[in-house]
Short mmCIF file of C-alpha atoms in Angstrom, two decimals:
data_model
loop_
_atom_site.label_atom_id
_atom_site.label_comp_id
_atom_site.label_asym_id
_atom_site.label_seq_id
_atom_site.Cartn_x
_atom_site.Cartn_y
_atom_site.Cartn_z
CA MET P 1 -0.01 -0.01 0.00
CA HIS P 2 1.22 3.50 -0.80
CA ARG P 3 2.71 5.19 2.24
CA VAL P 4 0.48 8.30 1.91
CA LEU P 5 -2.66 6.17 1.78
CA TYR P 6 -1.49 4.19 4.79
CA ILE P 7 -1.00 7.38 6.80
CA LEU P 8 -4.42 8.58 5.77
CA LEU P 9 -6.07 5.36 6.86
CA MET P 10 -4.23 5.46 10.21
CA ALA P 11 -5.44 9.01 10.75
CA VAL P 12 -9.03 7.78 10.36
CA THR P 13 -8.30 5.01 12.80
CA ILE P 14 -6.94 7.44 15.37
CA ALA P 15 -10.19 9.41 15.10
CA SER P 16 -12.22 6.35 15.99
CA ALA P 17 -13.54 5.58 19.45
CA GLN P 18 -11.05 4.62 22.11
CA ILE P 19 -11.39 1.29 23.96
CA LYS P 20 -13.23 1.61 27.23
CA VAL P 21 -12.37 -1.10 29.84
CA THR P 22 -15.69 -2.40 31.20
CA PRO P 23 -16.22 -3.64 34.76
CA GLN P 24 -16.29 -7.21 33.44
CA ALA P 25 -12.93 -6.82 31.70
CA LYS P 26 -11.41 -5.09 34.74
CA ALA P 27 -12.55 -7.84 37.07
CA ILE P 28 -10.90 -10.57 34.80
CA HIS P 29 -7.75 -8.47 34.41
CA ASP P 30 -7.43 -7.67 38.11
CA SER P 31 -7.84 -11.29 39.18
CA THR P 32 -5.04 -12.54 36.90
CA ILE P 33 -1.31 -12.95 37.36
CA ILE P 34 -0.14 -11.07 34.30
CA VAL P 35 3.28 -12.10 33.05
CA ASP P 36 5.28 -10.20 30.38
CA THR P 37 8.39 -11.95 29.09
CA HIS P 38 10.36 -9.14 27.58
CA ALA P 39 11.22 -5.57 28.63
CA ASP P 40 14.41 -3.75 27.68
CA THR P 41 13.92 -1.24 30.50
CA THR P 42 17.02 -2.80 32.07
CA GLN P 43 19.29 -0.73 29.78
CA TYR P 44 18.21 2.42 31.83
CA PHE P 45 19.01 0.63 35.09
CA LEU P 46 22.70 1.05 34.32
CA ASP P 47 22.36 4.71 34.96
CA PRO P 48 23.53 5.08 38.60
CA ALA P 49 20.77 7.65 39.25
CA PHE P 50 17.97 5.70 37.67
CA ASP P 51 14.94 4.85 39.79
CA LEU P 52 12.13 2.67 38.50
CA ALA P 53 9.73 4.59 40.71
CA LYS P 54 10.52 7.90 39.13
CA PRO P 55 12.40 7.49 35.83
CA PRO P 56 14.06 10.59 34.35
CA ILE P 57 12.30 10.12 30.92
CA ASP P 58 8.93 8.81 29.96
CA ILE P 59 9.24 5.01 29.44
CA HIS P 60 6.82 2.12 28.86
CA LEU P 61 7.43 0.49 32.19
CA ASP P 62 7.88 1.92 35.65
CA LEU P 63 6.48 0.79 38.99
CA ASP P 64 3.41 3.06 38.82
CA LYS P 65 2.54 1.95 35.28
CA ALA P 66 3.07 -1.71 36.26
CA LYS P 67 0.65 -1.26 39.12
CA ARG P 68 -1.98 0.49 37.07
CA GLY P 69 -1.77 -2.25 34.45
CA ASN P 70 -1.83 -4.96 37.16
CA LEU P 71 1.43 -6.36 35.70
CA GLY P 72 2.42 -9.14 38.04
CA ALA P 73 5.74 -10.38 36.62
CA GLU P 74 8.28 -8.88 34.24
CA PHE P 75 11.27 -10.61 32.63
CA PHE P 76 13.87 -7.83 32.35
CA SER P 77 16.03 -8.40 29.27
CA ILE P 78 19.75 -8.80 29.84
CA TRP P 79 20.93 -7.67 26.40
CA VAL P 80 24.49 -6.75 25.48
CA GLU P 81 24.77 -4.84 22.24
CA PRO P 82 27.41 -7.06 20.51
CA THR P 83 29.08 -4.46 18.24
CA LEU P 84 29.62 -1.89 21.05
CA TYR P 85 31.04 -4.28 23.67
CA PRO P 86 33.30 -6.79 21.90
CA GLY P 87 35.32 -8.75 24.48
CA GLN P 88 33.11 -7.47 27.25
CA TYR P 89 29.98 -9.56 26.81
CA ALA P 90 30.10 -11.38 30.22
CA HIS P 91 31.16 -8.20 32.07
CA ARG P 92 28.30 -6.16 30.61
CA THR P 93 25.92 -9.03 31.28
CA LEU P 94 26.90 -9.10 34.98
CA GLN P 95 26.45 -5.37 35.19
CA LEU P 96 22.90 -5.68 33.85
CA ILE P 97 22.02 -8.56 36.20
CA ASP P 98 23.29 -6.50 39.14
CA SER P 99 21.22 -3.52 38.02
CA VAL P 100 18.04 -5.53 38.27
CA TYR P 101 18.82 -6.51 41.86
CA LYS P 102 19.60 -2.93 42.62
CA GLN P 103 16.18 -1.77 41.58
CA ALA P 104 14.52 -4.46 43.63
CA ARG P 105 16.61 -3.41 46.67
CA LYS P 106 15.43 0.19 46.24
CA HIS P 107 11.79 -0.79 46.41
CA PRO P 108 11.34 -3.87 48.65
CA ASP P 109 7.67 -2.86 49.26
CA LYS P 110 6.83 -2.81 45.58
CA MET P 111 9.19 -5.20 43.83
CA MET P 112 10.93 -8.53 44.52
CA MET P 113 13.30 -10.80 42.69
CA ALA P 114 11.71 -13.98 41.49
CA PHE P 115 13.33 -17.20 40.24
CA SER P 116 10.52 -19.71 39.81
CA ALA P 117 6.85 -19.96 39.04
CA ALA P 118 6.18 -20.25 42.76
CA ASP P 119 8.06 -16.95 43.36
CA ILE P 120 5.83 -15.23 40.82
CA GLU P 121 2.76 -16.44 42.70
CA ALA P 122 4.32 -15.40 46.04
CA ALA P 123 4.89 -11.85 44.69
CA HIS P 124 1.32 -11.69 43.54
CA ARG P 125 0.06 -12.54 47.01
CA GLN P 126 2.30 -9.77 48.33
CA HIS P 127 1.04 -7.26 45.77
CA LYS P 128 4.62 -6.80 44.44
CA LEU P 129 6.08 -6.86 40.89
CA ALA P 130 8.03 -10.07 40.42
CA ALA P 131 11.27 -9.16 38.68
CA LEU P 132 12.84 -11.96 36.60
CA MET P 133 15.66 -11.96 34.15
CA GLY P 134 16.16 -13.37 30.62
CA ILE P 135 19.41 -13.08 28.60
CA GLU P 136 18.86 -11.88 25.11
CA GLY P 137 21.68 -13.29 22.95
CA GLY P 138 23.83 -16.35 23.47
CA HIS P 139 26.96 -14.38 22.81
CA SER P 140 26.65 -13.42 26.56
CA ILE P 141 27.93 -16.90 27.55
CA GLU P 142 31.18 -16.44 25.50
CA ASN P 143 31.04 -20.07 24.41
CA ASP P 144 31.35 -21.31 28.00
CA LEU P 145 28.83 -23.52 29.67
CA GLY P 146 30.32 -22.67 33.04
CA ILE P 147 29.37 -19.04 32.42
CA LEU P 148 25.89 -20.19 31.48
CA ARG P 149 25.68 -22.02 34.85
CA ASP P 150 26.88 -18.89 36.65
CA TYR P 151 24.12 -16.80 35.04
CA ASN P 152 21.59 -19.41 36.22
CA ARG P 153 22.97 -19.30 39.75
CA LEU P 154 22.47 -15.50 39.65
CA GLY P 155 18.80 -16.01 38.74
CA VAL P 156 18.59 -15.79 34.96
CA ARG P 157 15.64 -18.03 33.93
CA TYR P 158 15.64 -17.92 30.10
CA MET P 159 18.12 -17.25 27.39
CA THR P 160 17.31 -16.12 23.83
CA LEU P 161 19.84 -18.27 21.83
CA SER P 162 20.69 -15.44 19.54
CA TRP P 163 19.98 -11.75 19.19
CA SER P 164 20.11 -10.18 15.68
CA ASN P 165 23.68 -11.44 15.42
CA SER P 166 24.71 -15.12 14.99
CA SER P 167 27.05 -16.57 17.58
CA GLU P 168 29.57 -19.24 16.75
CA TRP P 169 26.93 -21.83 17.75
CA ALA P 170 23.47 -20.43 16.95
CA GLU P 171 22.40 -18.85 13.62
CA SER P 172 20.25 -15.75 13.92
CA SER P 173 17.38 -14.48 11.75
CA GLY P 174 19.18 -11.14 11.78
CA LYS P 175 22.21 -9.87 9.90
CA VAL P 176 24.17 -7.97 12.54
CA VAL P 177 27.93 -8.78 12.12
CA THR P 178 29.73 -9.28 15.37
CA PRO P 179 33.42 -8.28 15.58
CA GLY P 180 35.71 -11.27 16.17
CA ILE P 181 33.04 -13.96 15.81
CA THR P 182 32.80 -16.53 13.00
CA PRO P 183 29.04 -17.09 13.06
CA SER P 184 27.15 -20.30 12.65
CA THR P 185 25.50 -20.19 9.25
CA HIS P 186 23.22 -23.19 9.53
CA GLY P 187 21.20 -23.60 12.70
CA LEU P 188 22.69 -25.03 15.93
CA THR P 189 26.15 -26.45 15.97
CA ALA P 190 27.01 -29.47 18.16
CA PHE P 191 27.99 -27.05 20.91
CA GLY P 192 24.65 -25.18 20.48
CA LYS P 193 22.77 -28.43 21.10
CA LYS P 194 24.82 -28.88 24.27
CA VAL P 195 23.72 -25.39 25.38
CA VAL P 196 20.08 -26.33 24.89
CA LEU P 197 20.42 -29.51 26.87
CA GLU P 198 22.35 -27.78 29.67
CA MET P 199 19.59 -25.15 29.88
CA ASN P 200 17.07 -27.93 30.15
CA ARG P 201 19.04 -29.45 33.01
CA LEU P 202 19.40 -26.13 34.79
CA GLY P 203 15.72 -25.23 34.45
CA MET P 204 16.29 -22.27 32.14
CA MET P 205 13.65 -21.67 29.49
CA VAL P 206 15.05 -22.03 25.94
CA ASP P 207 13.97 -18.87 23.97
CA ILE P 208 13.81 -18.99 20.17
CA SER P 209 12.90 -15.38 19.38
CA HIS P 210 15.45 -13.93 17.06
CA VAL P 211 16.83 -17.27 15.81
CA SER P 212 16.91 -18.41 12.20
CA ASP P 213 14.32 -20.94 10.93
CA GLN P 214 16.89 -23.73 10.91
CA THR P 215 17.95 -22.99 14.46
CA PHE P 216 14.30 -23.12 15.47
CA TRP P 217 13.90 -26.57 14.06
CA ASP P 218 17.16 -27.76 15.59
CA VAL P 219 15.91 -26.54 18.98
CA ILE P 220 12.65 -28.41 18.52
CA ASP P 221 14.62 -31.61 17.74
CA THR P 222 16.95 -31.12 20.72
CA SER P 223 15.10 -29.68 23.69
CA LYS P 224 13.66 -32.04 26.27
CA ALA P 225 11.57 -29.27 27.78
CA PRO P 226 8.94 -26.91 26.39
CA ILE P 227 10.41 -23.79 24.67
CA ILE P 228 9.30 -20.22 24.52
CA ALA P 229 9.36 -17.41 22.07
CA SER P 230 9.72 -14.50 24.44
CA HIS P 231 8.78 -11.79 22.02
CA SER P 232 7.69 -12.97 18.52
CA SER P 233 4.55 -12.68 16.45
CA SER P 234 2.92 -14.33 13.47
CA ARG P 235 4.70 -14.33 10.10
CA ALA P 236 1.43 -15.27 8.27
CA LEU P 237 0.04 -11.82 9.29
CA THR P 238 3.31 -9.77 9.24
CA ASN P 239 6.17 -10.93 7.11
CA ALA P 240 9.08 -10.31 9.36
CA PRO P 241 11.83 -12.97 9.85
CA ARG P 242 11.59 -12.48 13.57
CA ASN P 243 8.02 -13.76 13.40
CA MET P 244 6.92 -17.42 13.29
CA THR P 245 5.33 -19.35 10.53
CA ASP P 246 2.22 -21.39 11.15
CA GLU P 247 4.25 -24.54 10.88
CA MET P 248 6.45 -23.29 13.67
CA LEU P 249 3.42 -22.32 15.72
CA LYS P 250 2.13 -25.85 15.44
CA ALA P 251 5.51 -27.28 16.36
CA VAL P 252 5.65 -25.11 19.53
CA ALA P 253 2.19 -26.36 20.49
CA LYS P 254 3.30 -30.02 20.03
CA ASN P 255 6.38 -29.20 22.12
CA GLY P 256 4.13 -27.80 24.88
CA GLY P 257 5.71 -24.28 24.68
CA VAL P 258 4.34 -20.85 24.34
CA VAL P 259 4.67 -17.94 21.92
CA MET P 260 4.70 -14.53 23.63
CA VAL P 261 3.43 -11.90 21.16
CA ASN P 262 5.67 -8.87 20.52
CA PHE P 263 3.84 -5.54 20.61
CA TYR P 264 6.18 -3.68 18.27
CA PRO P 265 4.14 -2.19 15.33
CA GLY P 266 6.80 -3.40 12.78
CA PHE P 267 6.10 -7.00 13.84
CA VAL P 268 2.31 -6.81 13.98
CA ASP P 269 1.41 -4.62 11.00
CA ASP P 270 2.87 -5.00 7.48
CA ASN P 271 1.87 -1.48 6.36
CA TYR P 272 3.73 0.03 9.36
CA ARG P 273 6.63 -2.29 8.66
CA ASP P 274 6.88 -1.14 4.99
CA ALA P 275 6.80 2.55 6.07
CA SER P 276 9.45 1.95 8.71
CA ASN P 277 11.69 0.04 6.35
CA ALA P 278 11.45 2.98 3.93
CA GLN P 279 13.39 5.11 6.45
CA ARG P 280 15.55 2.39 7.89
CA ASP P 281 18.86 3.34 6.20
CA GLU P 282 18.53 6.92 7.32
CA MET P 283 17.68 5.90 10.88
CA GLN P 284 20.56 3.43 11.04
CA LYS P 285 22.99 6.18 10.07
CA ALA P 286 21.60 8.32 12.80
CA GLU P 287 21.99 5.52 15.30
CA ALA P 288 25.60 4.91 14.18
CA ALA P 289 26.34 8.63 14.56
CA VAL P 290 25.01 8.48 18.13
CA ALA P 291 27.30 5.55 18.90
CA ASP P 292 30.34 7.49 17.62
CA LYS P 293 29.57 10.60 19.57
CA ILE P 294 28.79 9.07 22.98
CA LYS P 295 31.73 9.67 25.34
CA ASP P 296 29.73 9.96 28.58
CA PRO P 297 31.03 7.52 31.19
CA ASN P 298 27.43 6.78 32.31
CA PRO P 299 26.92 3.20 31.14
CA ALA P 300 23.37 4.01 30.13
CA ALA P 301 24.29 7.12 28.07
CA TYR P 302 24.15 5.36 24.69
CA TYR P 303 20.72 3.91 25.37
CA TYR P 304 19.26 7.31 26.36
CA ALA P 305 20.65 8.80 23.10
CA TYR P 306 19.46 5.73 21.05
CA THR P 307 16.01 6.12 22.55
CA LYS P 308 15.87 9.74 21.46
CA VAL P 309 16.84 8.94 17.87
CA THR P 310 14.46 6.03 17.44
CA ARG P 311 11.53 7.96 18.89
CA GLU P 312 12.19 10.84 16.54
CA TYR P 313 11.99 8.56 13.51
CA ALA P 314 9.01 6.69 14.85
CA ALA P 315 7.11 9.95 15.37
CA LYS P 316 7.11 10.39 11.55
CA LEU P 317 4.86 7.35 11.14
CA GLN P 318 1.33 6.62 12.30
CA ARG P 319 0.98 3.87 14.81
CA PRO P 320 -1.13 0.91 13.76
CA PRO P 321 -4.39 0.18 15.55
CA LEU P 322 -4.59 -1.99 18.60
CA LYS P 323 -6.52 -4.42 16.39
CA SER P 324 -3.27 -5.36 14.62
CA LEU P 325 -1.73 -6.66 17.91
CA ILE P 326 -5.01 -8.47 18.88
CA ASP P 327 -5.10 -10.10 15.40
CA HIS P 328 -1.69 -11.74 16.14
CA ILE P 329 -2.79 -13.01 19.56
CA ASP P 330 -5.94 -14.36 17.94
CA HIS P 331 -4.20 -15.94 15.00
CA ILE P 332 -1.63 -17.73 17.21
CA ALA P 333 -4.46 -18.93 19.49
CA LYS P 334 -6.30 -20.39 16.53
CA ILE P 335 -3.24 -22.04 14.94
CA ALA P 336 -1.27 -23.27 18.01
CA GLY P 337 -4.16 -23.29 20.46
CA VAL P 338 -5.10 -20.88 23.23
CA ASP P 339 -2.79 -22.78 25.59
CA HIS P 340 0.20 -21.61 23.63
CA VAL P 341 0.03 -17.83 23.36
CA GLY P 342 1.01 -15.02 25.78
CA LEU P 343 2.44 -11.49 26.00
CA GLY P 344 6.04 -10.48 25.24
CA SER P 345 5.69 -6.73 24.89
CA ASP P 346 9.29 -5.54 24.17
CA PHE P 347 8.57 -2.58 26.41
CA ASP P 348 11.30 0.05 26.15
CA GLY P 349 13.07 -1.98 23.50
CA VAL P 350 10.95 -0.37 20.80
CA PRO P 351 10.19 3.33 20.27
CA VAL P 352 6.43 2.99 20.01
CA LEU P 353 3.62 0.63 20.64
CA PRO P 354 0.26 0.20 18.82
CA GLN P 355 -2.41 2.83 19.34
CA GLU P 356 -4.06 2.76 22.79
CA ILE P 357 -1.10 0.96 24.27
CA ASP P 358 1.23 3.70 25.52
CA SER P 359 2.71 1.80 28.40
CA ALA P 360 2.14 -1.11 30.82
CA ALA P 361 -0.68 0.88 32.39
CA ASP P 362 -2.72 0.10 29.27
CA LEU P 363 -2.62 -3.71 29.52
CA PRO P 364 -6.31 -3.87 30.63
CA LYS P 365 -7.18 -2.72 27.09
CA ILE P 366 -5.87 -6.04 25.78
CA THR P 367 -8.13 -7.95 28.12
CA GLN P 368 -11.07 -5.79 26.94
CA ALA P 369 -10.17 -6.44 23.29
CA LEU P 370 -9.95 -10.19 23.80
CA LEU P 371 -13.31 -10.11 25.59
CA GLY P 372 -14.68 -8.28 22.57
CA ARG P 373 -13.44 -11.08 20.35
CA GLY P 374 -15.40 -13.63 22.34
CA TYR P 375 -12.65 -15.02 24.47
CA LYS P 376 -13.91 -16.48 27.78
CA ALA P 377 -12.40 -15.41 31.12
CA ASP P 378 -10.38 -18.64 31.66
CA ASP P 379 -8.79 -18.42 28.23
CA ILE P 380 -7.98 -14.71 28.69
CA LYS P 381 -6.22 -15.57 31.91
CA LYS P 382 -4.16 -18.20 30.12
CA ILE P 383 -3.07 -15.61 27.54
CA LEU P 384 -2.23 -12.95 30.17
CA GLY P 385 0.03 -15.19 32.17
CA GLY P 386 -1.27 -18.64 32.86
CA ASN P 387 0.34 -20.24 29.85
CA LEU P 388 3.82 -18.96 30.64
CA LEU P 389 3.41 -20.08 34.28
CA ARG P 390 2.51 -23.57 33.07
CA VAL P 391 5.57 -23.71 30.78
CA PHE P 392 7.86 -22.39 33.57
CA ARG P 393 6.60 -25.18 35.89
CA ASP P 394 7.14 -27.81 33.14
CA VAL P 395 10.69 -26.57 32.53
CA GLU P 396 11.34 -26.81 36.28
CA ARG P 397 9.92 -30.37 36.29
CA VAL P 398 12.20 -31.46 33.43
CA SER P 399 15.11 -30.03 35.26
CA ARG P 400 14.32 -32.02 38.37
CA GLU P 401 13.97 -35.22 36.28
CA MET P 402 17.26 -34.65 34.47
CA ASN P 403 18.96 -34.12 37.85
CA GLY P 404 17.42 -37.23 39.32
CA ARG P 405 14.99 -35.41 41.63
CA LYS P 406 11.25 -35.72 41.81
#
């Protein structure tokens, strides 16, 4: 569709009525443990002065917005930008892990570290946000299973096998070239399969968001436990390599896993994706210029600057309607089954979200939209968090069995 026509259509959508959360939807939403499996808010935590209760800039996720949206558990992404930190992957990873603990220590009355499905439930009973961690990108383990085990001891409970860069052992769907790394060019290597099995033994969820199609199928053939896609959507609806084909969705269902839908407009709306791609080269040059200019010793300085640039470019485009996001949830529920879909927002890892979802505070609108599609309360609760909790428990069970425990 021509970009001008797309913008005009989006303008009409903006003028339409906003979703109103009914008492019925609010009752369902407020009685549910809501689990989101991916937020990049962690990058701001590296700022020594950052406080999740009163962030210095407007972000998608803070403690007040989490409370207003009844967000019960958040997996904070431990992501190391591979081209900026060559030779420092583990060091940067440890800094990010420490930063999550620091925020939890600042707010013991509102937030607690969680390491299991039972911990998430305990946090819910105490009316606190359960803070969990997932590593985004297997390059963080520096080809060392011992380092993987160390991250697990520190509380990391999933790992995305690749980010947009391929590691030596896991091929990515992205094309980012990593300095000093000879990437796998065909799925998982033999070492990559050892990583998956060790994650199974440790009780870490294996995350296939960002991986290549061949890596996905290698994981399906290797893993002894259910897998997750922490922030991926449907490729049948939006043709992004990060998204999953219907065949993949069915394979995840057979595996017992769950696909957590990414909220980013570029992954849930083809028209937005086309418009965004049209300015991608220009935006990437602006991002590179930011990286060259940042000399601030504040370890979060780059991300603040990066956020500013990406928001400026996103502001040139109209956000797609909330319907686009709900279509992906609905499609995955129909193809994989309602037991195999959840929420993986990508809060603060993307510059904008669909219309009507400005932050975590707007999560009740998703419940309302699902109710409007005819979903029953029990199925909505599965989508909002129940499915992820089930998979988490299954992964913990497989770990016990592999370690000879009941």
